[in-house]
Short mmCIF file of C-alpha atoms in Angstrom, two decimals:
data_model
loop_
_atom_site.label_atom_id
_atom_site.label_comp_id
_atom_site.label_asym_id
_atom_site.label_seq_id
_atom_site.Cartn_x
_atom_site.Cartn_y
_atom_site.Cartn_z
CA MET A 1 -15.93 -183.53 -226.22
CA THR A 2 -19.05 -184.53 -224.70
CA ALA A 3 -19.74 -187.64 -222.61
CA THR A 4 -21.95 -189.11 -225.57
CA MET A 5 -19.22 -188.51 -228.02
CA ILE A 6 -16.72 -190.37 -225.92
CA TYR A 7 -19.22 -193.29 -225.53
CA ASP A 8 -19.68 -193.28 -229.37
CA ILE A 9 -15.88 -193.46 -229.95
CA LEU A 10 -15.62 -196.35 -227.36
CA THR A 11 -18.56 -198.14 -229.05
CA GLY A 12 -16.83 -197.71 -232.42
CA VAL A 13 -13.48 -199.01 -231.02
CA PHE A 14 -15.15 -202.08 -229.53
CA ALA A 15 -16.96 -202.79 -232.71
CA ILE A 16 -13.75 -202.53 -234.70
CA ILE A 17 -11.91 -204.75 -232.45
CA GLY A 18 -14.76 -207.33 -232.79
CA VAL A 19 -14.79 -207.12 -236.41
CA PHE A 20 -10.90 -207.60 -236.46
CA PHE A 21 -11.07 -210.81 -234.38
CA THR A 22 -13.99 -212.11 -236.46
CA VAL A 23 -12.04 -211.52 -239.72
CA VAL A 24 -8.93 -213.22 -238.06
CA ALA A 25 -11.22 -216.22 -237.25
CA ALA A 26 -12.56 -216.49 -240.83
CA ILE A 27 -8.95 -216.22 -242.20
CA GLY A 28 -7.96 -219.01 -239.66
CA LEU A 29 -10.89 -221.23 -240.81
CA ILE A 30 -9.69 -220.90 -244.34
CA ARG A 31 -6.00 -221.12 -243.99
CA LEU A 32 -5.27 -223.43 -241.12
CA PRO A 33 -4.33 -226.97 -241.97
CA ASP A 34 -6.39 -229.29 -239.78
CA ILE A 35 -9.55 -229.49 -237.82
CA TYR A 36 -7.86 -229.00 -234.54
CA SER A 37 -6.29 -225.67 -235.57
CA ARG A 38 -9.61 -224.50 -237.28
CA ALA A 39 -11.56 -225.34 -234.02
CA HIS A 40 -9.05 -223.32 -232.17
CA ALA A 41 -9.50 -220.34 -234.54
CA ALA A 42 -13.23 -220.67 -234.46
CA SER A 43 -13.56 -220.94 -230.75
CA LYS A 44 -11.10 -218.38 -229.56
CA SER A 45 -10.99 -215.65 -232.12
CA ALA A 46 -14.77 -215.86 -233.13
CA THR A 47 -15.71 -215.86 -229.50
CA LEU A 48 -13.70 -212.64 -228.74
CA GLY A 49 -15.07 -211.01 -231.92
CA VAL A 50 -18.77 -211.71 -230.93
CA LEU A 51 -18.13 -210.66 -227.42
CA PHE A 52 -16.69 -207.39 -228.52
CA VAL A 53 -19.47 -206.62 -231.08
CA LEU A 54 -22.14 -207.53 -228.45
CA PHE A 55 -20.34 -205.36 -225.88
CA ALA A 56 -20.33 -202.49 -228.29
CA ALA A 57 -24.13 -203.06 -229.04
CA LEU A 58 -24.85 -203.20 -225.21
CA LEU A 59 -22.93 -199.81 -224.62
CA HIS A 60 -24.57 -198.11 -227.57
CA VAL A 61 -28.07 -199.08 -226.43
CA TRP A 62 -27.33 -198.16 -222.79
CA VAL A 63 -25.84 -194.72 -223.85
CA ASP A 64 -28.19 -193.81 -226.72
CA GLN A 65 -31.48 -194.97 -225.59
CA ARG A 66 -30.73 -195.15 -221.75
CA ILE A 67 -31.94 -198.77 -221.56
CA PHE A 68 -29.93 -201.71 -220.03
CA ASP A 69 -30.63 -204.46 -222.36
CA ALA A 70 -30.34 -207.78 -220.38
CA ARG A 71 -30.66 -209.80 -223.54
CA LEU A 72 -27.49 -208.52 -224.87
CA LEU A 73 -25.87 -209.20 -221.44
CA LEU A 74 -27.21 -212.79 -221.65
CA GLY A 75 -25.95 -213.16 -225.26
CA LEU A 76 -22.46 -212.11 -223.91
CA PHE A 77 -22.73 -214.74 -221.09
CA PHE A 78 -24.02 -217.61 -223.30
CA VAL A 79 -21.46 -217.05 -226.17
CA LEU A 80 -18.71 -216.83 -223.57
CA LEU A 81 -19.86 -220.00 -221.95
CA THR A 82 -20.83 -222.24 -225.01
CA ALA A 83 -18.50 -221.21 -227.93
CA PRO A 84 -15.13 -222.41 -226.28
CA VAL A 85 -16.92 -225.64 -225.01
CA GLY A 86 -18.27 -226.36 -228.52
CA GLY A 87 -14.85 -225.98 -230.12
CA HIS A 88 -13.37 -228.19 -227.53
CA LEU A 89 -16.01 -231.00 -228.02
CA ILE A 90 -15.62 -230.73 -231.76
CA ALA A 91 -11.79 -231.38 -231.40
CA ARG A 92 -12.39 -234.22 -229.00
CA ALA A 93 -14.97 -235.86 -231.15
CA ALA A 94 -12.53 -235.55 -234.18
CA HIS A 95 -9.70 -237.02 -232.09
CA ALA A 96 -11.91 -239.91 -230.88
CA GLN A 97 -12.86 -240.65 -234.66
CA GLY A 98 -9.19 -240.84 -235.49
CA VAL A 99 -8.88 -237.61 -237.60
CA LYS A 100 -5.15 -237.21 -238.12
CA LEU A 101 -3.32 -234.22 -237.08
CA TRP A 102 -1.36 -232.02 -239.50
CA ASP A 103 1.86 -233.72 -240.61
CA LYS A 104 4.09 -231.04 -239.03
CA SER A 105 2.27 -231.18 -235.52
CA LEU A 106 4.76 -231.69 -232.82
CA GLN A 107 2.61 -233.13 -230.04
CA ASP A 108 -0.69 -235.00 -229.51
CA ALA A 109 -1.50 -234.36 -226.04
CA LEU A 110 -4.71 -236.31 -226.05
CA GLN A 111 -2.99 -239.37 -227.29
CA GLU A 112 -0.25 -239.08 -224.63
CA ASP A 113 -2.95 -238.73 -221.93
CA LYS A 114 -4.69 -241.94 -223.31
CA ASP A 115 -1.40 -243.83 -223.45
CA LYS A 116 -0.81 -242.92 -219.75
CA GLY A 117 -4.37 -243.91 -218.80
CA ILE A 118 -5.63 -240.39 -218.09
CA GLU A 119 -8.93 -239.24 -219.71
#
């Protein structure tokens, strides 16, 4: 096996892992019961999926064309930074607007913090 073949296999594995997490996020957005669970699925799984796919693209361009593409690295950084924050802010905004949790939810940590005076 040559080094290029090993990198191609690694690129494929990272891409497949990224697609798996993206599909899990899509299924979570469809199947989960409330906005809080859906925001969690979108912010965690989709972020991991995009990060793995972007890393596979970065590895492919680096090995195949011998170019280090800083745009892909910046994309990795900004997705890692903004997607979880966006999901958190959407959930906080929904809570502030009074969107109810799923009937079978056991705990509302934000409401407990409000009741204690912590925000």
